[in-house]
């Protein structure tokens, strides 16, 4: 009998954890597969733990594992360790609700293509409020997230990373586990190691997961600042830029900073140098208008301001990472280890 371990990193997700777990146990599986689910909880204090204990009564193959470090990469590894040496490992965010075919499609892909080391599906955003609705629309666009980002793909195929990934267990034996020093981007780091070792990452557009988008701008800005910040640390670790699109936001922020100084240097140079910014604004207006046409429930102005919030937050985080990690040769600050909520 083959075994599948499902790991759910979790902290204070009382509103979503039951739906997440129920969806996993409702998934189709090939005959002869045993599934065990581990909720790795960062000592939640909102009722999440009590809810999981209630669900354990209904699902004998569900367990709660304590994550005293309360950080995501520790949760990943604790769940994998708890499951032991199995055939496959599936990571599922506590706000991720898997489609019924999610696990089955991933397992089939490994059967079909032995070069694939990782499989993940399509994100379908669910909104907790109107701000979350706007944020999800921006994050679903290529303009918002960059060309090639898995969030914007609409066809199955190979990519550089996916969300809620499944791996054969031997991948961990070959390249190691998640880097516990990386509070953000630990999945990007792991998948970069996968592709560096010759493995392929497959995006399956026919399986999906519902994702409850967080609905506040302060959390969004902190989240994307940290994405940029930790990306530099990942790059420094590998001595390589892991994707080209990550360079666009820091270059954009640097360009904006220089643009602010140019009027004091030469108004004529400023006029010509402003043309890329004008193009950016026009593109933001065009994409925002397109979003509003597709979903009349969202506000045009709110969509419009979300794009620069995404880009500038990421860019500032990236530049801050360059300053701290490369110029000052520092380790990540404790402030950037606090996850957004």
Tab-separated table of C-alpha atoms in Angstrom:
chain	number	residue	atom	x	y	z
A	1	UNK	CA	0.000	0.000	0.000
A	2	UNK	CA	1.323	3.440	-0.952
A	3	UNK	CA	1.216	6.319	1.493
A	4	UNK	CA	0.627	10.048	1.108
A	5	UNK	CA	1.440	12.564	3.838
A	6	UNK	CA	-0.453	15.870	3.758
A	7	UNK	CA	1.141	18.706	5.750
A	8	UNK	CA	-0.911	21.768	6.755
A	9	UNK	CA	1.184	24.588	8.268
A	10	UNK	CA	-1.185	26.590	10.420
A	11	UNK	CA	-1.503	29.388	12.971
A	12	UNK	CA	-4.755	31.068	13.993
A	13	UNK	CA	-6.870	29.815	11.071
A	14	UNK	CA	-9.983	28.803	12.991
A	15	UNK	CA	-12.253	30.193	10.265
A	16	UNK	CA	-10.790	28.030	7.488
A	17	UNK	CA	-9.149	24.932	8.966
A	18	UNK	CA	-12.271	22.735	8.983
A	19	UNK	CA	-13.058	23.401	5.320
A	20	UNK	CA	-9.407	22.782	4.433
A	21	UNK	CA	-9.292	19.413	6.222
A	22	UNK	CA	-12.709	18.283	4.989
A	23	UNK	CA	-11.718	19.018	1.382
A	24	UNK	CA	-8.524	16.949	1.734
A	25	UNK	CA	-10.351	13.899	3.052
A	26	UNK	CA	-12.936	14.332	0.266
A	27	UNK	CA	-10.274	14.116	-2.448
A	28	UNK	CA	-10.188	11.169	-4.834
A	29	UNK	CA	-7.234	8.790	-4.512
A	30	UNK	CA	-6.061	5.769	-6.498
A	31	UNK	CA	-6.964	2.390	-5.050
A	32	UNK	CA	-4.519	1.200	-2.422
A	33	UNK	CA	-3.448	4.639	-1.161
A	34	UNK	CA	-3.314	5.537	2.525
A	35	UNK	CA	-3.525	9.242	3.414
A	36	UNK	CA	-2.451	10.829	6.703
A	37	UNK	CA	-2.954	14.528	7.416
A	38	UNK	CA	-0.821	16.509	9.858
A	39	UNK	CA	-1.928	19.967	10.973
A	40	UNK	CA	1.311	21.557	12.165
A	41	UNK	CA	0.087	24.322	14.412
A	42	UNK	CA	2.120	27.304	15.586
A	43	UNK	CA	0.408	27.288	18.996
A	44	UNK	CA	-2.789	28.994	17.820
A	45	UNK	CA	-4.827	30.894	20.400
A	46	UNK	CA	-7.990	31.583	18.388
A	47	UNK	CA	-9.720	28.212	18.746
A	48	UNK	CA	-7.957	26.503	15.822
A	49	UNK	CA	-6.457	23.765	17.992
A	50	UNK	CA	-9.782	22.959	19.618
A	51	UNK	CA	-11.412	22.728	16.188
A	52	UNK	CA	-8.728	20.308	14.985
A	53	UNK	CA	-9.152	18.124	18.079
A	54	UNK	CA	-12.889	17.951	17.318
A	55	UNK	CA	-12.152	16.909	13.728
A	56	UNK	CA	-9.720	14.191	14.869
A	57	UNK	CA	-12.748	12.385	16.331
A	58	UNK	CA	-14.178	12.114	12.794
A	59	UNK	CA	-10.924	11.543	10.910
A	60	UNK	CA	-8.675	8.899	12.525
A	61	UNK	CA	-5.872	9.720	10.052
A	62	UNK	CA	-5.702	13.344	11.207
A	63	UNK	CA	-3.100	14.472	13.744
A	64	UNK	CA	-2.094	17.757	15.374
A	65	UNK	CA	1.630	18.513	15.619
A	66	UNK	CA	2.968	21.385	17.728
A	67	UNK	CA	5.212	23.944	16.013
A	68	UNK	CA	6.829	25.765	18.931
A	69	UNK	CA	8.882	27.941	16.548
A	70	UNK	CA	5.623	29.226	15.007
A	71	UNK	CA	7.285	29.712	11.608
A	72	UNK	CA	6.351	28.178	8.245
A	73	UNK	CA	9.528	26.277	7.204
A	74	UNK	CA	9.624	24.538	10.595
A	75	UNK	CA	5.984	23.531	10.051
A	76	UNK	CA	6.776	22.016	6.649
A	77	UNK	CA	9.622	19.918	8.021
A	78	UNK	CA	7.837	18.889	11.232
A	79	UNK	CA	4.922	17.575	9.182
A	80	UNK	CA	7.192	15.640	6.837
A	81	UNK	CA	9.136	14.177	9.779
A	82	UNK	CA	5.871	13.197	11.498
A	83	UNK	CA	4.730	11.283	8.432
A	84	UNK	CA	7.990	9.357	8.152
A	85	UNK	CA	9.295	7.834	4.940
A	86	UNK	CA	6.242	7.622	2.699
A	87	UNK	CA	5.722	7.674	-1.070
A	88	UNK	CA	4.479	11.257	-1.543
A	89	UNK	CA	4.219	14.494	0.427
A	90	UNK	CA	1.565	17.162	-0.207
A	91	UNK	CA	1.820	20.671	1.287
A	92	UNK	CA	-1.502	22.504	1.771
A	93	UNK	CA	-1.948	25.994	3.212
A	94	UNK	CA	-4.609	26.293	5.906
A	95	UNK	CA	-6.527	28.718	3.648
A	96	UNK	CA	-6.247	26.386	0.644
A	97	UNK	CA	-9.314	24.300	-0.225
A	98	UNK	CA	-8.348	21.525	-2.646
A	99	UNK	CA	-10.540	20.461	-5.538
A	100	UNK	CA	-11.705	16.844	-5.423
A	101	UNK	CA	-9.286	15.821	-8.205
A	102	UNK	CA	-6.246	17.699	-6.857
A	103	UNK	CA	-4.386	14.787	-5.262
A	104	UNK	CA	-5.346	12.294	-7.963
A	105	UNK	CA	-4.204	14.550	-10.818
A	106	UNK	CA	-0.855	15.166	-9.149
A	107	UNK	CA	-0.251	11.455	-8.581
A	108	UNK	CA	-1.180	10.708	-12.201
A	109	UNK	CA	1.305	13.327	-13.441
A	110	UNK	CA	4.150	11.594	-11.599
A	111	UNK	CA	3.111	8.330	-13.265
A	112	UNK	CA	2.981	9.900	-16.728
A	113	UNK	CA	6.194	11.928	-16.550
A	114	UNK	CA	9.144	10.658	-14.503
A	115	UNK	CA	11.024	13.943	-15.051
A	116	UNK	CA	8.461	15.784	-12.879
A	117	UNK	CA	9.485	16.210	-9.232
A	118	UNK	CA	6.743	18.617	-8.163
A	119	UNK	CA	3.099	19.258	-9.129
A	120	UNK	CA	0.675	22.018	-8.133
A	121	UNK	CA	-2.647	23.350	-9.365
A	122	UNK	CA	-4.531	26.524	-10.191
A	123	UNK	CA	-5.403	29.122	-7.562
A	124	UNK	CA	-9.036	30.248	-7.483
A	125	UNK	CA	-9.263	33.280	-5.228
A	126	UNK	CA	-12.038	33.666	-2.681
A	127	UNK	CA	-12.587	37.024	-1.018
A	128	UNK	CA	-12.981	37.606	2.704
A	129	UNK	CA	-14.039	41.216	2.016
A	130	UNK	CA	-14.113	43.800	-0.789
A	131	UNK	CA	-10.452	44.744	-0.296
A	132	UNK	CA	-9.525	41.085	-0.656
A	133	UNK	CA	-11.559	40.961	-3.876
A	134	UNK	CA	-9.556	43.867	-5.316
A	135	UNK	CA	-6.228	42.435	-4.169
A	136	UNK	CA	-7.014	39.036	-5.685
A	137	UNK	CA	-7.847	40.612	-9.058
A	138	UNK	CA	-4.528	42.468	-9.082
A	139	UNK	CA	-2.618	39.337	-8.069
A	140	UNK	CA	-4.283	37.335	-10.840
A	141	UNK	CA	-2.929	39.594	-13.585
A	142	UNK	CA	0.386	39.379	-15.410
A	143	UNK	CA	0.821	43.136	-14.912
A	144	UNK	CA	0.471	42.692	-11.170
A	145	UNK	CA	2.613	39.592	-10.700
A	146	UNK	CA	4.882	39.460	-13.744
A	147	UNK	CA	4.965	37.331	-16.878
A	148	UNK	CA	5.392	33.628	-16.207
A	149	UNK	CA	4.156	33.734	-12.612
A	150	UNK	CA	2.145	30.579	-11.887
A	151	UNK	CA	-0.760	32.678	-10.562
A	152	UNK	CA	-1.413	34.024	-14.056
A	153	UNK	CA	-1.069	30.795	-16.073
A	154	UNK	CA	-4.128	29.396	-17.830
A	155	UNK	CA	-2.638	26.275	-19.446
A	156	UNK	CA	-0.982	23.225	-17.935
A	157	UNK	CA	2.776	23.027	-18.360
A	158	UNK	CA	6.174	23.389	-16.752
A	159	UNK	CA	6.913	26.394	-14.551
A	160	UNK	CA	9.413	27.546	-11.897
A	161	UNK	CA	7.226	27.169	-8.792
A	162	UNK	CA	3.665	26.318	-7.746
A	163	UNK	CA	1.518	26.655	-4.668
A	164	UNK	CA	0.328	23.708	-2.526
A	165	UNK	CA	2.894	21.386	-4.132
A	166	UNK	CA	3.161	17.595	-4.074
A	167	UNK	CA	6.561	15.853	-4.144
A	168	UNK	CA	7.666	12.240	-4.214
A	169	UNK	CA	9.375	11.617	-0.870
A	170	UNK	CA	12.665	10.700	-2.543
A	171	UNK	CA	13.027	14.370	-3.602
A	172	UNK	CA	13.649	15.285	0.045
A	173	UNK	CA	16.180	12.478	0.360
A	174	UNK	CA	17.965	13.795	-2.702
A	175	UNK	CA	18.064	17.573	-2.086
A	176	UNK	CA	17.227	17.929	1.616
A	177	UNK	CA	14.290	19.511	3.404
A	178	UNK	CA	13.005	23.095	3.605
A	179	UNK	CA	15.512	25.704	4.728
A	180	UNK	CA	14.361	26.718	8.211
A	181	UNK	CA	16.305	29.978	8.020
A	182	UNK	CA	13.953	31.251	5.295
A	183	UNK	CA	10.828	32.693	6.882
A	184	UNK	CA	9.555	33.704	3.441
A	185	UNK	CA	10.315	32.224	0.006
A	186	UNK	CA	11.241	28.830	1.476
A	187	UNK	CA	9.110	27.167	-1.226
A	188	UNK	CA	10.799	29.201	-3.985
A	189	UNK	CA	14.164	28.192	-2.579
A	190	UNK	CA	13.188	24.528	-2.466
A	191	UNK	CA	11.807	24.544	-6.002
A	192	UNK	CA	14.925	26.322	-7.274
A	193	UNK	CA	16.924	23.454	-5.792
A	194	UNK	CA	14.572	21.026	-7.576
A	195	UNK	CA	15.183	22.590	-10.979
A	196	UNK	CA	18.921	22.946	-10.286
A	197	UNK	CA	19.082	19.199	-9.765
A	198	UNK	CA	17.337	18.587	-13.093
A	199	UNK	CA	13.785	18.083	-11.851
A	200	UNK	CA	10.730	19.656	-13.480
A	201	UNK	CA	7.841	21.491	-11.815
A	202	UNK	CA	4.434	20.995	-13.388
A	203	UNK	CA	1.468	23.353	-13.192
A	204	UNK	CA	-1.828	21.472	-13.619
A	205	UNK	CA	-4.549	23.830	-14.789
A	206	UNK	CA	-7.175	21.066	-14.474
A	207	UNK	CA	-6.891	20.815	-10.692
A	208	UNK	CA	-7.477	23.795	-8.463
A	209	UNK	CA	-7.517	25.127	-4.947
A	210	UNK	CA	-9.683	27.829	-3.482
A	211	UNK	CA	-7.603	30.401	-1.627
A	212	UNK	CA	-9.004	32.844	0.914
A	213	UNK	CA	-7.169	36.080	0.131
A	214	UNK	CA	-6.305	38.259	3.120
A	215	UNK	CA	-8.243	41.500	2.879
A	216	UNK	CA	-6.147	44.423	4.097
A	217	UNK	CA	-3.565	46.630	2.428
A	218	UNK	CA	-1.191	46.853	5.393
A	219	UNK	CA	-0.824	43.069	5.427
A	220	UNK	CA	-0.398	43.036	1.652
A	221	UNK	CA	2.402	45.614	1.733
A	222	UNK	CA	4.213	43.820	4.562
A	223	UNK	CA	3.803	40.486	2.758
A	224	UNK	CA	5.282	41.754	-0.520
A	225	UNK	CA	8.036	43.707	1.233
A	226	UNK	CA	9.052	40.445	2.877
A	227	UNK	CA	8.853	38.566	-0.431
A	228	UNK	CA	11.352	40.994	-1.936
A	229	UNK	CA	13.537	41.068	1.179
A	230	UNK	CA	13.819	37.291	1.514
A	231	UNK	CA	14.259	36.797	-2.229
A	232	UNK	CA	17.631	38.541	-1.974
A	233	UNK	CA	18.621	36.171	0.818
A	234	UNK	CA	17.666	33.195	-1.363
A	235	UNK	CA	19.689	34.646	-4.246
A	236	UNK	CA	22.683	35.163	-1.984
A	237	UNK	CA	22.391	31.579	-0.751
A	238	UNK	CA	22.435	30.199	-4.297
A	239	UNK	CA	24.744	32.878	-5.713
A	240	UNK	CA	22.230	33.338	-8.521
A	241	UNK	CA	19.151	35.352	-9.477
A	242	UNK	CA	16.473	32.671	-9.415
A	243	UNK	CA	14.057	34.445	-11.827
A	244	UNK	CA	14.462	37.488	-14.062
A	245	UNK	CA	11.027	38.963	-13.246
A	246	UNK	CA	12.043	39.532	-9.609
A	247	UNK	CA	14.427	42.292	-10.770
A	248	UNK	CA	11.681	44.474	-12.250
A	249	UNK	CA	10.194	45.892	-8.980
A	250	UNK	CA	13.561	46.974	-7.449
A	251	UNK	CA	14.572	48.547	-10.758
A	252	UNK	CA	11.200	50.318	-10.878
A	253	UNK	CA	11.620	51.704	-7.343
A	254	UNK	CA	15.186	52.823	-8.136
A	255	UNK	CA	13.902	54.522	-11.281
A	256	UNK	CA	11.189	56.356	-9.298
A	257	UNK	CA	13.748	57.582	-6.758
A	258	UNK	CA	15.988	58.951	-9.523
A	259	UNK	CA	12.980	60.498	-11.264
A	260	UNK	CA	12.174	62.528	-8.144
A	261	UNK	CA	15.658	64.069	-8.239
A	262	UNK	CA	15.765	64.910	-11.936
A	263	UNK	CA	13.666	68.146	-11.813
A	264	UNK	CA	16.448	69.657	-9.723
A	265	UNK	CA	19.047	68.575	-12.291
A	266	UNK	CA	17.389	69.258	-15.628
A	267	UNK	CA	13.686	69.769	-16.409
A	268	UNK	CA	14.256	68.602	-19.995
A	269	UNK	CA	15.921	65.349	-18.920
A	270	UNK	CA	13.112	64.883	-16.384
A	271	UNK	CA	10.532	65.258	-19.160
A	272	UNK	CA	12.092	62.511	-21.271
A	273	UNK	CA	12.847	60.305	-18.275
A	274	UNK	CA	9.184	60.516	-17.224
A	275	UNK	CA	8.025	58.686	-20.346
A	276	UNK	CA	8.450	55.151	-18.884
A	277	UNK	CA	6.484	56.239	-15.815
A	278	UNK	CA	3.725	57.602	-18.035
A	279	UNK	CA	3.633	54.262	-19.854
A	280	UNK	CA	3.399	52.464	-16.492
A	281	UNK	CA	0.450	54.650	-15.445
A	282	UNK	CA	-1.314	54.087	-18.771
A	283	UNK	CA	-0.792	50.335	-18.496
A	284	UNK	CA	-2.118	50.357	-14.919
A	285	UNK	CA	-5.190	52.300	-16.056
A	286	UNK	CA	-5.752	49.898	-18.971
A	287	UNK	CA	-5.447	46.747	-16.837
A	288	UNK	CA	-7.608	48.250	-14.068
A	289	UNK	CA	-10.317	49.139	-16.592
A	290	UNK	CA	-10.150	45.608	-17.983
A	291	UNK	CA	-10.541	44.165	-14.473
A	292	UNK	CA	-13.584	46.365	-13.815
A	293	UNK	CA	-15.176	45.313	-17.099
A	294	UNK	CA	-14.757	41.658	-16.095
A	295	UNK	CA	-15.982	42.207	-12.533
A	296	UNK	CA	-18.193	45.228	-12.026
A	297	UNK	CA	-18.217	44.642	-8.257
A	298	UNK	CA	-14.673	46.029	-7.880
A	299	UNK	CA	-13.810	49.718	-7.673
A	300	UNK	CA	-11.561	51.077	-10.449
A	301	UNK	CA	-9.542	53.369	-8.160
A	302	UNK	CA	-8.900	50.615	-5.647
A	303	UNK	CA	-7.612	48.291	-8.358
A	304	UNK	CA	-5.447	51.062	-9.786
A	305	UNK	CA	-3.679	51.788	-6.496
A	306	UNK	CA	-3.141	48.093	-5.728
A	307	UNK	CA	-0.638	47.637	-8.569
A	308	UNK	CA	1.918	50.190	-7.339
A	309	UNK	CA	1.432	48.900	-3.784
A	310	UNK	CA	2.451	45.414	-4.968
A	311	UNK	CA	5.380	46.617	-7.055
A	312	UNK	CA	6.772	49.262	-4.717
A	313	UNK	CA	6.452	47.083	-1.602
A	314	UNK	CA	8.306	44.220	-3.276
A	315	UNK	CA	10.896	46.579	-4.755
A	316	UNK	CA	11.574	48.320	-1.430
A	317	UNK	CA	11.930	44.958	0.292
A	318	UNK	CA	14.344	43.762	-2.378
A	319	UNK	CA	16.487	46.908	-2.143
A	320	UNK	CA	16.450	46.655	1.648
A	321	UNK	CA	17.628	43.069	1.314
A	322	UNK	CA	20.479	44.100	-0.995
A	323	UNK	CA	21.566	46.762	1.501
A	324	UNK	CA	21.434	44.466	4.536
A	325	UNK	CA	22.655	41.177	3.084
A	326	UNK	CA	25.164	42.322	0.478
A	327	UNK	CA	26.486	45.710	1.615
A	328	UNK	CA	26.232	45.250	5.395
A	329	UNK	CA	26.691	41.446	5.320
A	330	UNK	CA	23.944	41.085	7.952
A	331	UNK	CA	21.632	38.205	8.742
A	332	UNK	CA	17.833	38.654	8.349
A	333	UNK	CA	16.360	41.004	10.930
A	334	UNK	CA	13.872	39.742	13.516
A	335	UNK	CA	11.406	42.374	12.278
A	336	UNK	CA	11.179	40.631	8.880
A	337	UNK	CA	10.492	37.273	10.509
A	338	UNK	CA	7.016	38.412	11.577
A	339	UNK	CA	4.512	37.144	9.055
A	340	UNK	CA	1.682	39.307	7.731
A	341	UNK	CA	-1.881	38.703	8.826
